[in-house]
Coordinates of C-alpha atoms in Angstrom, one line a residue:
M1007 CA 0.0 0.0 0.0
S1008 CA 1.6 3.2 -1.2
A1009 CA 2.0 6.1 1.2
R1010 CA -0.2 9.1 0.6
T1011 CA 1.4 12.1 -0.8
P1012 CA 1.1 14.9 1.9
L1013 CA -0.9 17.8 0.9
P1014 CA 1.0 21.1 0.6
P1015 CA 0.5 23.3 3.6
R1016 CA -2.2 26.0 3.1
R1017 CA -0.7 29.4 2.7
L1018 CA -1.5 31.6 5.6
V1019 CA -3.7 34.4 4.3
R1020 CA -5.2 37.0 6.5
S1021 CA -9.0 36.8 6.2
L1022 CA -11.0 39.6 4.6
A1023 CA -12.4 40.5 7.9
G1024 CA -8.9 40.7 9.4
Q1025 CA -7.7 42.9 6.6
L1026 CA -10.7 45.2 6.9
F1027 CA -10.2 45.4 10.6
L1028 CA -6.6 46.6 10.2
V1029 CA -7.6 49.1 7.5
Q1030 CA -10.5 50.4 9.6
V1031 CA -8.3 50.7 12.7
V1032 CA -5.7 52.6 10.8
I1033 CA -8.5 54.9 9.3
V1034 CA -10.0 55.4 12.7
A1035 CA -6.6 56.2 14.3
A1036 CA -5.7 58.5 11.4
V1037 CA -9.1 60.3 11.7
V1038 CA -8.8 60.6 15.5
A1039 CA -5.1 61.8 15.3
G1040 CA -5.9 64.2 12.6
G1041 CA -8.9 65.6 14.6
A1042 CA -6.7 65.9 17.7
V1043 CA -3.9 67.7 15.8
L1044 CA -6.5 70.1 14.2
A1045 CA -8.1 70.7 17.6
Y1046 CA -4.7 71.3 19.2
L1047 CA -3.7 73.8 16.5
F1048 CA -7.0 75.5 16.8
T1049 CA -6.7 75.7 20.6
A1050 CA -3.1 76.8 20.4
G1051 CA -4.0 79.5 17.8
R1052 CA -6.8 80.8 20.0
A1053 CA -4.6 80.7 23.1
D1054 CA -2.0 82.8 21.2
D1055 CA -4.6 85.3 20.1
A1056 CA -6.0 85.5 23.6
A1057 CA -2.5 86.2 25.0
R1058 CA -1.9 88.9 22.5
R1059 CA -5.2 90.6 23.3
Q1060 CA -4.4 90.3 27.0
V1061 CA -0.9 91.8 26.9
T1062 CA -2.1 94.5 24.5
A1063 CA -4.9 95.5 27.0
V1064 CA -2.4 95.5 29.9
A1065 CA 0.2 97.5 28.1
R1066 CA -2.3 100.2 27.0
A1067 CA -3.8 100.4 30.4
V1068 CA -0.4 101.0 32.0
A1069 CA 0.6 103.5 29.2
D1070 CA -2.6 105.5 29.9
S1071 CA -2.1 105.6 33.6
P1072 CA -1.3 109.1 35.1
T1073 CA 1.1 107.5 37.5
V1074 CA 3.3 106.4 34.6
L1075 CA 3.1 109.8 32.9
D1076 CA 4.0 111.6 36.1
A1077 CA 6.8 109.2 36.9
A1078 CA 8.3 109.5 33.4
G1079 CA 9.3 113.2 34.2
A1080 CA 10.5 112.4 37.8
P1081 CA 14.2 112.2 38.7
D1082 CA 13.9 108.5 39.8
P1083 CA 11.1 106.8 37.8
T1084 CA 12.0 103.3 39.0
A1085 CA 11.2 104.1 42.6
V1086 CA 7.6 104.8 41.7
L1087 CA 7.0 102.5 38.7
Q1088 CA 8.7 99.3 39.9
P1089 CA 6.1 98.6 42.6
Y1090 CA 3.3 99.7 40.4
A1091 CA 4.4 97.5 37.5
E1092 CA 4.8 94.4 39.7
R1093 CA 1.4 94.9 41.2
V1094 CA -0.1 95.2 37.7
R1095 CA 1.8 92.1 36.6
V1096 CA 0.6 90.0 39.4
D1097 CA -3.0 91.2 39.1
T1098 CA -3.3 90.6 35.4
G1099 CA -1.3 87.3 35.2
V1100 CA 1.1 88.5 32.6
S1101 CA 4.8 87.5 32.7
F1102 CA 6.3 90.9 32.7
V1103 CA 5.4 94.6 32.6
T1104 CA 8.4 96.8 31.6
V1105 CA 8.4 100.6 31.5
M1106 CA 11.4 102.2 29.7
D1107 CA 12.5 105.5 28.4
T1108 CA 12.6 106.4 24.8
A1109 CA 16.1 105.0 24.5
G1110 CA 14.9 101.6 25.6
V1111 CA 16.5 101.6 29.0
R1112 CA 14.4 99.7 31.5
W1113 CA 12.8 101.4 34.5
T1114 CA 11.0 98.3 35.7
H1115 CA 11.4 94.5 35.3
P1116 CA 10.4 91.3 37.2
L1117 CA 14.1 90.7 37.7
P1118 CA 15.5 93.7 39.6
E1119 CA 19.0 93.1 38.2
Q1120 CA 17.7 93.8 34.7
I1121 CA 16.6 97.4 35.6
G1122 CA 18.8 99.9 33.9
R1123 CA 19.7 97.6 31.0
P1124 CA 18.5 97.9 27.4
F1125 CA 15.1 96.4 26.5
L1126 CA 15.4 93.3 24.2
G1127 CA 13.0 93.7 21.4
H1128 CA 11.8 96.2 18.8
I1129 CA 10.7 99.6 19.8
D1130 CA 10.9 101.6 16.5
W1131 CA 7.1 101.4 15.8
A1132 CA 6.4 102.4 19.4
L1133 CA 8.6 105.5 19.0
A1134 CA 6.5 106.3 16.0
G1135 CA 3.3 106.2 18.1
E1136 CA 2.1 102.7 17.1
T1137 CA 1.3 99.7 19.2
R1138 CA 2.4 96.4 17.8
S1139 CA 2.9 92.8 19.1
E1140 CA 5.6 90.3 18.4
T1141 CA 7.1 87.0 19.6
Y1142 CA 10.6 87.6 20.8
T1143 CA 13.2 85.9 23.0
G1144 CA 14.1 88.1 25.9
T1145 CA 15.6 87.7 29.4
L1146 CA 12.7 85.4 30.4
G1147 CA 12.8 83.3 27.2
P1148 CA 10.5 83.4 24.2
S1149 CA 7.4 85.5 24.8
V1150 CA 4.5 87.2 23.1
R1151 CA 4.9 90.9 23.8
V1152 CA 3.4 94.3 23.0
V1153 CA 5.2 97.6 23.0
T1154 CA 3.1 100.8 23.2
P1155 CA 4.1 104.5 23.6
V1156 CA 3.3 106.7 26.6
L1157 CA 2.1 110.1 25.3
D1158 CA 2.0 113.5 27.0
E1159 CA -0.6 116.2 26.5
R1160 CA 1.1 117.2 23.3
H1161 CA 1.0 113.6 22.0
R1162 CA 4.7 113.3 22.3
V1163 CA 6.3 110.0 23.2
V1164 CA 7.8 110.4 26.6
A1165 CA 8.2 106.7 27.6
L1166 CA 7.4 103.2 26.4
V1167 CA 5.5 100.3 28.0
S1168 CA 5.9 96.6 27.2
A1169 CA 3.8 93.8 28.5
G1170 CA 4.3 90.1 27.6
I1171 CA 3.5 86.5 28.4
T1172 CA 6.1 83.8 27.9
V1173 CA 5.5 81.0 25.5
Q1174 CA 6.0 78.6 28.4
S1175 CA 3.1 80.2 30.3
I1176 CA 0.9 79.9 27.2
S1177 CA 1.9 76.2 26.9
A1178 CA 1.0 75.7 30.6
R1179 CA -2.4 77.1 29.9
L1180 CA -2.9 74.6 27.0
R1181 CA -1.8 71.6 29.1
G1182 CA -5.3 71.1 30.6
P1183 CA -7.3 71.3 27.3
L1184 CA -4.6 69.2 25.6
L1185 CA -4.9 66.5 28.2
A1186 CA -8.7 66.5 27.9
L1187 CA -8.3 66.4 24.1
V1188 CA -6.0 63.4 24.3
G1189 CA -8.4 61.7 26.6
V1190 CA -11.3 62.3 24.2
A1191 CA -9.2 61.1 21.3
G1192 CA -8.2 58.0 23.1
A1193 CA -11.7 57.2 24.1
A1194 CA -12.9 57.8 20.5
L1195 CA -10.1 55.5 19.3
V1196 CA -11.1 52.8 21.8
V1197 CA -14.8 53.0 20.9
G1198 CA -14.0 53.0 17.2
G1199 CA -11.8 50.0 17.6
I1200 CA -14.3 48.1 19.6
G1201 CA -17.1 48.9 17.1
T1202 CA -14.8 47.9 14.2
Y1203 CA -13.9 44.7 16.0
L1204 CA -17.5 43.7 16.5
A1205 CA -18.4 44.6 12.9
N1206 CA -15.5 42.6 11.5
S1207 CA -16.3 39.7 13.8
R1208 CA -19.7 39.5 12.2
L1209 CA -18.1 39.8 8.8
R1210 CA -15.7 37.1 9.7
R1211 CA -18.5 34.7 10.6
H1212 CA -20.3 35.5 7.3
T1213 CA -17.2 35.0 5.2
H1214 CA -16.0 32.0 7.1
G1215 CA -12.6 33.5 7.7
M1216 CA -11.7 33.5 4.0
G1217 CA -9.4 36.1 2.4
P1218 CA -10.2 38.2 -0.7
A1219 CA -8.4 35.9 -3.1
E1220 CA -10.3 32.9 -1.7
L1221 CA -13.6 34.7 -2.0
S1222 CA -12.8 35.8 -5.5
H1223 CA -11.9 32.2 -6.5
L1224 CA -15.0 30.9 -4.7
Y1225 CA -17.1 33.3 -6.8
E1226 CA -15.4 32.2 -10.0
Y1227 CA -15.9 28.5 -9.1
H1228 CA -19.5 29.3 -8.2
Q1229 CA -20.2 31.0 -11.6
A1230 CA -18.4 28.3 -13.6
T1231 CA -20.3 25.6 -11.8
L1232 CA -23.7 27.3 -12.3
H1233 CA -23.2 27.7 -16.0
A1234 CA -21.6 24.3 -16.5
V1235 CA -24.1 22.0 -14.9
R1236 CA -26.9 20.8 -17.1
E1237 CA -29.4 20.8 -14.3
G1238 CA -31.5 23.9 -14.1
L1239 CA -31.1 26.0 -11.0
V1240 CA -33.3 28.9 -9.9
L1241 CA -33.0 30.8 -6.6
L1242 CA -36.0 32.8 -5.3
D1243 CA -36.0 35.3 -2.4
R1244 CA -38.7 35.7 0.2
E1245 CA -41.0 37.6 -2.2
H1246 CA -40.6 34.9 -4.9
R1247 CA -38.4 37.1 -7.0
V1248 CA -35.6 35.5 -9.1
V1249 CA -32.2 36.0 -7.5
L1250 CA -30.3 33.6 -9.8
C1251 CA -31.1 31.6 -12.9
N1252 CA -28.4 29.5 -14.7
D1253 CA -28.2 28.8 -18.4
A1254 CA -29.8 25.3 -18.1
A1255 CA -32.8 26.7 -16.3
R1256 CA -33.2 29.4 -19.0
E1257 CA -33.2 26.7 -21.7
L1258 CA -35.6 24.4 -19.9
L1259 CA -38.1 27.1 -19.0
G1260 CA -37.7 29.0 -22.3
L1261 CA -36.7 32.2 -20.6
E1262 CA -35.2 35.1 -22.5
G1263 CA -33.5 38.4 -21.5
A1264 CA -32.8 39.4 -17.9
V1265 CA -34.9 37.5 -15.4
E1266 CA -33.0 38.4 -12.2
G1267 CA -35.2 40.6 -10.0
R1268 CA -38.4 39.6 -11.8
P1269 CA -41.3 37.9 -9.9
V1270 CA -41.6 34.2 -10.7
D1271 CA -45.3 34.7 -11.6
G1272 CA -44.1 37.0 -14.4
L1273 CA -42.0 34.5 -16.2
G1274 CA -44.9 32.9 -18.2
L1275 CA -44.6 29.5 -16.6
P1276 CA -47.4 26.9 -16.9
D1277 CA -50.0 27.2 -14.1
A1278 CA -49.2 23.8 -12.6
L1279 CA -45.5 24.5 -12.5
L1280 CA -46.1 28.0 -11.1
A1281 CA -48.3 26.6 -8.3
A1282 CA -45.6 24.0 -7.3
V1283 CA -42.9 26.7 -7.3
S1284 CA -44.8 29.2 -5.3
G1285 CA -46.1 26.8 -2.7
D1286 CA -44.6 26.4 0.7
A1287 CA -44.4 22.6 0.7
P1288 CA -41.2 21.0 -0.7
V1289 CA -41.6 19.2 -4.0
R1290 CA -39.8 16.0 -4.8
D1291 CA -39.3 14.7 -8.4
E1292 CA -42.6 16.2 -9.7
V1293 CA -43.0 16.0 -13.4
H1294 CA -44.2 19.1 -15.2
L1295 CA -44.5 20.2 -18.8
T1296 CA -43.3 23.5 -20.3
A1297 CA -43.9 24.7 -23.8
E1298 CA -41.4 22.2 -25.3
R1299 CA -40.0 20.2 -22.4
V1300 CA -40.8 17.6 -19.8
V1301 CA -39.0 18.6 -16.6
V1302 CA -38.7 17.1 -13.2
L1303 CA -39.0 19.7 -10.4
N1304 CA -37.5 19.7 -6.9
T1305 CA -37.8 22.5 -4.4
S1306 CA -36.5 23.3 -1.0
T1307 CA -36.3 26.2 1.5
I1308 CA -33.1 28.2 1.8
G1309 CA -32.1 28.6 5.5
T1310 CA -34.8 30.0 7.7
G1311 CA -37.2 31.4 5.2
L1312 CA -34.6 33.2 3.1
G1313 CA -36.2 31.9 -0.1
R1314 CA -36.4 28.8 -2.2
V1315 CA -34.1 26.9 -4.5
L1316 CA -35.5 25.1 -7.5
T1317 CA -33.8 22.4 -9.5
L1318 CA -35.0 21.2 -12.9
R1319 CA -34.0 18.1 -14.8
D1320 CA -34.8 17.6 -18.4
H1321 CA -36.8 14.4 -19.0
T1322 CA -37.9 15.2 -22.6
E1323 CA -35.5 12.7 -24.1
L1324 CA -36.3 10.1 -21.5
Q1325 CA -40.0 10.4 -22.1
A1326 CA -39.5 10.1 -25.8
L1327 CA -37.3 7.1 -25.4
S1328 CA -39.9 5.6 -23.1
G1329 CA -42.5 6.1 -25.7
E1330 CA -40.4 4.4 -28.3
L1331 CA -39.8 1.5 -25.9
D1332 CA -43.5 1.2 -25.2
S1333 CA -44.1 1.1 -29.0
V1334 CA -41.6 -1.7 -29.4
R1335 CA -43.1 -3.5 -26.4
G1336 CA -46.5 -3.1 -28.0
F1337 CA -45.2 -4.6 -31.3
T1338 CA -43.7 -7.5 -29.3
E1339 CA -47.0 -8.2 -27.5
A1340 CA -48.9 -7.9 -30.8
L1341 CA -46.5 -10.4 -32.5
G1342 CA -46.9 -12.7 -29.6
A1343 CA -50.7 -12.5 -29.8
Q1344 CA -50.5 -13.1 -33.6
A1345 CA -48.2 -16.0 -33.0
H1346 CA -50.7 -17.5 -30.6
E1347 CA -53.6 -16.9 -33.0
A1348 CA -51.6 -18.4 -35.8
A1349 CA -50.9 -21.5 -33.8
N1350 CA -54.6 -21.8 -32.9
R1351 CA -55.5 -21.5 -36.6
L1352 CA -52.8 -23.9 -37.6
H1353 CA -54.2 -26.4 -35.2
A1354 CA -57.6 -25.9 -36.6
V1355 CA -56.3 -26.5 -40.2
V1356 CA -54.4 -29.6 -39.1
S1357 CA -57.5 -31.0 -37.3
L1358 CA -59.6 -30.5 -40.4
I1359 CA -57.0 -32.3 -42.5
E1360 CA -56.9 -35.2 -40.1
L1361 CA -60.7 -35.4 -40.3
G1362 CA -60.4 -35.6 -44.0
R1363 CA -62.1 -32.3 -44.6
H1364 CA -59.4 -31.0 -47.0
R1365 CA -61.7 -28.5 -48.8
E1366 CA -62.8 -26.9 -45.5
A1367 CA -59.2 -26.7 -44.4
V1368 CA -58.2 -24.8 -47.5
E1369 CA -61.1 -22.5 -47.3
F1370 CA -60.5 -21.7 -43.6
A1371 CA -56.8 -21.1 -44.2
T1372 CA -57.4 -18.9 -47.2
A1373 CA -60.1 -16.8 -45.4
E1374 CA -57.9 -16.2 -42.4
L1375 CA -54.9 -15.3 -44.6
A1376 CA -56.9 -12.8 -46.6
L1377 CA -58.3 -11.3 -43.4
A1378 CA -54.8 -10.9 -41.9
Q1379 CA -53.3 -9.6 -45.1
R1380 CA -56.0 -7.1 -45.9
L1381 CA -55.0 -4.4 -43.4
T1382 CA -51.3 -5.0 -44.1
D1383 CA -51.8 -4.5 -47.8
R1384 CA -53.9 -1.4 -47.2
V1385 CA -51.3 0.1 -44.9
V1386 CA -48.4 -0.8 -47.1
A1387 CA -50.1 0.5 -50.2
A1388 CA -51.2 3.8 -48.7
V1389 CA -48.4 4.7 -46.4
G1390 CA -44.9 4.5 -47.9
E1391 CA -43.2 6.0 -44.9
P1392 CA -41.8 2.9 -43.1
V1393 CA -42.0 4.3 -39.6
L1394 CA -45.6 5.3 -39.9
A1395 CA -46.5 2.0 -41.7
A1396 CA -44.8 -0.1 -39.0
L1397 CA -46.5 1.9 -36.2
L1398 CA -49.9 1.5 -37.8
L1399 CA -49.5 -2.3 -38.2
G1400 CA -48.3 -2.7 -34.6
K1401 CA -51.1 -0.5 -33.2
A1402 CA -53.7 -2.3 -35.3
A1403 CA -52.6 -5.7 -33.8
Q1404 CA -52.5 -4.2 -30.4
A1405 CA -56.0 -2.6 -30.8
A1406 CA -57.3 -5.9 -32.1
E1407 CA -56.0 -7.7 -29.0
R1408 CA -58.0 -5.3 -26.9
G1409 CA -61.1 -5.7 -29.0
V1410 CA -60.9 -2.5 -30.9
E1411 CA -61.1 -2.4 -34.7
L1412 CA -58.4 0.0 -36.1
T1413 CA -58.9 1.0 -39.8
L1414 CA -57.1 3.3 -42.2
T1415 CA -59.3 5.6 -44.1
P1416 CA -59.4 5.4 -47.9
D1417 CA -58.0 8.9 -48.4
S1418 CA -54.8 8.0 -46.5
S1419 CA -51.7 8.4 -48.8
I1420 CA -48.1 9.1 -47.9
D1421 CA -45.3 8.3 -50.4
D1422 CA -41.9 7.3 -49.2
G1423 CA -39.4 10.1 -49.1
V1424 CA -42.0 12.9 -48.9
L1425 CA -41.5 13.7 -45.3
P1426 CA -38.5 16.0 -44.6
P1427 CA -35.6 14.8 -42.4
R1428 CA -36.7 17.5 -39.9
L1429 CA -39.8 15.4 -39.0
T1430 CA -38.0 12.8 -37.0
A1431 CA -39.2 9.2 -36.4
R1432 CA -39.4 10.0 -32.7
D1433 CA -41.8 12.9 -33.2
L1434 CA -43.9 10.9 -35.6
I1435 CA -44.2 8.0 -33.1
T1436 CA -44.9 10.5 -30.3
V1437 CA -47.7 12.2 -32.2
L1438 CA -49.5 9.3 -33.9
G1439 CA -48.7 6.7 -31.3
N1440 CA -50.2 8.7 -28.4
L1441 CA -53.2 9.8 -30.5
I1442 CA -54.0 6.1 -31.3
D1443 CA -53.4 4.9 -27.7
N1444 CA -55.8 7.6 -26.3
A1445 CA -58.3 6.9 -29.0
V1446 CA -58.3 3.1 -28.2
D1447 CA -58.8 3.9 -24.5
A1448 CA -61.6 6.2 -25.3
A1449 CA -63.3 3.7 -27.7
I1450 CA -63.1 1.0 -25.0
T1451 CA -64.4 3.3 -22.3
G1452 CA -67.4 4.4 -24.4
A1453 CA -68.2 1.0 -25.7
A1454 CA -70.8 0.3 -23.0
A1455 CA -72.8 3.4 -23.9
N1456 CA -72.4 3.4 -27.7
P1457 CA -73.9 0.8 -30.1
G1458 CA -71.6 -1.2 -32.3
P1459 CA -68.1 -2.4 -31.8
P1460 CA -65.4 0.0 -30.6
E1461 CA -63.6 1.6 -33.6
V1462 CA -60.7 3.9 -34.3
A1463 CA -60.2 5.4 -37.7
V1464 CA -56.8 6.8 -38.7
T1465 CA -56.1 9.2 -41.6
A1466 CA -52.5 9.8 -42.6
R1467 CA -52.0 11.9 -45.8
I1468 CA -50.3 14.8 -47.4
D1469 CA -52.6 17.8 -47.4
G1470 CA -50.9 20.5 -49.5
D1471 CA -47.7 21.5 -47.8
H1472 CA -48.7 19.8 -44.5
L1473 CA -48.7 16.3 -43.1
L1474 CA -52.2 15.5 -41.8
L1475 CA -52.7 13.0 -39.1
R1476 CA -56.3 12.5 -37.9
V1477 CA -57.5 9.9 -35.4
A1478 CA -61.2 9.5 -34.7
D1479 CA -62.7 7.2 -32.1
S1480 CA -66.2 5.8 -31.3
G1481 CA -66.1 7.0 -27.7
D1482 CA -68.2 9.6 -25.9
G1483 CA -66.1 12.5 -27.3
I1484 CA -64.8 15.4 -25.2
A1485 CA -67.0 17.6 -23.2
P1486 CA -67.0 21.3 -24.5
G1487 CA -65.8 22.5 -21.2
A1488 CA -62.8 20.2 -21.3
V1489 CA -61.5 21.2 -24.7
D1490 CA -59.1 23.8 -23.3
D1491 CA -57.7 21.2 -20.8
V1492 CA -57.0 18.2 -23.0
F1493 CA -53.4 19.2 -23.6
R1494 CA -52.7 20.0 -19.9
R1495 CA -50.7 17.5 -17.9
G1496 CA -52.9 15.4 -15.6
W1497 CA -56.1 15.6 -17.7
S1498 CA -57.6 12.2 -17.9
T1499 CA -60.9 10.8 -19.3
K1500 CA -60.9 8.1 -16.7
Q1501 CA -60.5 10.3 -13.7
D1502 CA -63.0 12.8 -15.1
G1503 CA -65.5 10.1 -16.1
R1504 CA -65.6 11.2 -19.7
A1505 CA -64.6 9.1 -22.7
G1506 CA -62.8 10.7 -25.6
G1507 CA -59.8 10.7 -27.7
G1508 CA -57.8 13.0 -25.5
G1509 CA -58.1 11.0 -22.3
E1510 CA -55.4 9.7 -20.3
G1511 CA -53.0 7.6 -22.3
S1512 CA -52.8 4.6 -20.1
S1513 CA -49.5 3.6 -18.6
R1514 CA -49.6 0.3 -20.6
A1515 CA -50.3 1.8 -23.9
S1516 CA -48.3 5.0 -23.8
G1517 CA -45.9 4.5 -20.9
H1518 CA -46.1 8.1 -19.9
G1519 CA -48.5 7.9 -16.9
R1520 CA -51.7 9.6 -16.5
G1521 CA -52.3 12.7 -18.5
L1522 CA -49.0 13.0 -20.4
G1523 CA -49.9 11.5 -23.8
L1524 CA -51.7 14.4 -25.4
A1525 CA -49.4 16.9 -23.6
L1526 CA -46.5 15.3 -25.4
V1527 CA -48.5 15.4 -28.7
A1528 CA -48.9 19.1 -28.3
Q1529 CA -45.2 19.5 -27.5
A1530 CA -44.1 17.5 -30.6
A1531 CA -46.5 19.6 -32.8
R1532 CA -45.2 22.8 -31.3
R1533 CA -41.6 21.8 -31.9
N1534 CA -42.3 21.2 -35.5
G1535 CA -44.4 24.3 -36.0
G1536 CA -47.7 22.4 -36.3
T1537 CA -51.2 22.7 -34.9
V1538 CA -53.5 20.4 -33.0
E1539 CA -57.3 20.6 -33.4
V1540 CA -60.0 18.9 -31.3
G1541 CA -63.3 18.1 -33.0
R1542 CA -66.2 15.7 -32.8
E1543 CA -67.9 13.3 -35.2
R1544 CA -69.1 10.0 -33.7
G1545 CA -66.7 10.5 -30.9
A1546 CA -63.6 12.6 -30.5
V1547 CA -61.5 13.6 -33.5
L1548 CA -58.0 14.9 -33.0
T1549 CA -56.2 16.4 -36.0
V1550 CA -52.5 17.3 -36.2
R1551 CA -51.0 19.3 -39.0
L1552 CA -47.3 19.4 -39.4
P1553 CA -45.7 21.7 -42.1
L1554 CA -43.5 20.0 -44.6
D1555 CA -41.6 23.2 -45.3
R1556 CA -41.3 24.8 -41.9
P1557 CA -40.4 28.6 -41.8
A1558 CA -37.6 30.0 -39.5
R1559 CA -38.4 29.3 -35.9
D1560 CA -40.2 31.9 -34.0
D1561 CA -40.6 30.9 -30.4
A1562 CA -42.9 33.7 -29.6
G1563 CA -45.3 32.7 -32.4
E1564 CA -45.0 29.0 -31.9
R1565 CA -46.8 29.1 -28.6
E1566 CA -49.9 30.3 -30.4
R1567 CA -49.9 27.6 -33.1
V1568 CA -51.4 24.8 -31.1
A1569 CA -55.0 25.6 -31.8
V1570 CA -57.9 23.8 -30.0
A1571 CA -61.2 24.0 -31.7
P1572 CA -64.3 22.1 -30.5

């Protein structure tokens, strides 16, 4: 026993949910970080503006004070102005208040050792009578400062006042809002991460942990499988709208154009098929007929009421082969019956000879031979098409075995080679075989109520550019109210209590079960562009006309060519 070849290890691929989680976390983090930076810049800008407005107000207030103006002309301005400036600085919360002469020599300063030294900063615009602010690095470090002039009564600049707040102080003021901002950003990041994790956990469950490549391959496999299988597949949602319909289903149901999103009752399906599809109960191997197909339907519910899945199998060929098999079986049974009858007749002839009645033996044998050969000669002379001739002979023997006389009308005439290759032997057997089988059943069913022996008359001839096949029986005919239903699957003379040539097509005769015989006749006629008519003479008369030179196929028109006329 050979050792199994180990499967290659599966490449580790992060799932789609995991990739989305990482992407969403990065996006949330970027958004939160960006928002925090913008909020910080906005807060810092506002704090800087507030500091400039504060120092401007303080500087102007000090410059307008009479104390400052009087001290500027005194011999020792520092003695008066230093205590005043410190008091103002403490009360207003600024970092410094400096009063200086017009040369920029300080009279006041928070650091007493700096008094008498030059002011560090620009004073040109203040000497020109203007008030301006700037950020400058002085003895206390970088600061936002304002320099404004002190004017006398003549509007002359007699001194200068500078007030400022260090950048460090402004940063200290931002520390509290910044910490709050960081806390809010962190909380937003945590909440966003948790929400993203929960959403992606749900996504991971729905995607079964597969990655994008795996999902893409799965979709491709899904599409390839749907279009490759020969079994029809239709998915319906809760409202019975088509979600998916593969190529095989389109072909089996005769659907054209876009069907996704359309309600199932708008697809033009037969009533019986539509009822089975729309019902709540599951369907198992139920046979239905479409315009040109015999399909087997199965349905089941998707999940917990998400919709329904329909599968359709084509049994058209199987039903046709079953019909051919039944015809062959009928021929075999007829030959067996004829062999049995021939043996009985041979015994009768031998017995007559043994009794010395040679003349009676010859007369009996000659009469029986003439009777048996009469229908054969009539069929062979009138119908040159071998398939139809063999079918008629076999059905005649089969009908005789059941006590029904099958005759070929005198106007029947079909030469060999007249029928085009398009009219296949299978369709001819389907049409004429089922018509005769149903007519025989109807004749037998109506024999009790009608005088005379049960009879079936068959006409097969060329009528202009059509092949005409007519089968009449001696049954009770078809009730006028049932004319529209004779080609519907499930219609049966026996179950309805009516006799007629469109009845049931018994399982022994046709092999198709109850109510499929005439439905298959209508299908075969439709496929070949023909018509079917229902009439009445002694009993029911069904006439099929098949064109010998069929025009180009028009599916939309073909569905109207099967005419039913009482």
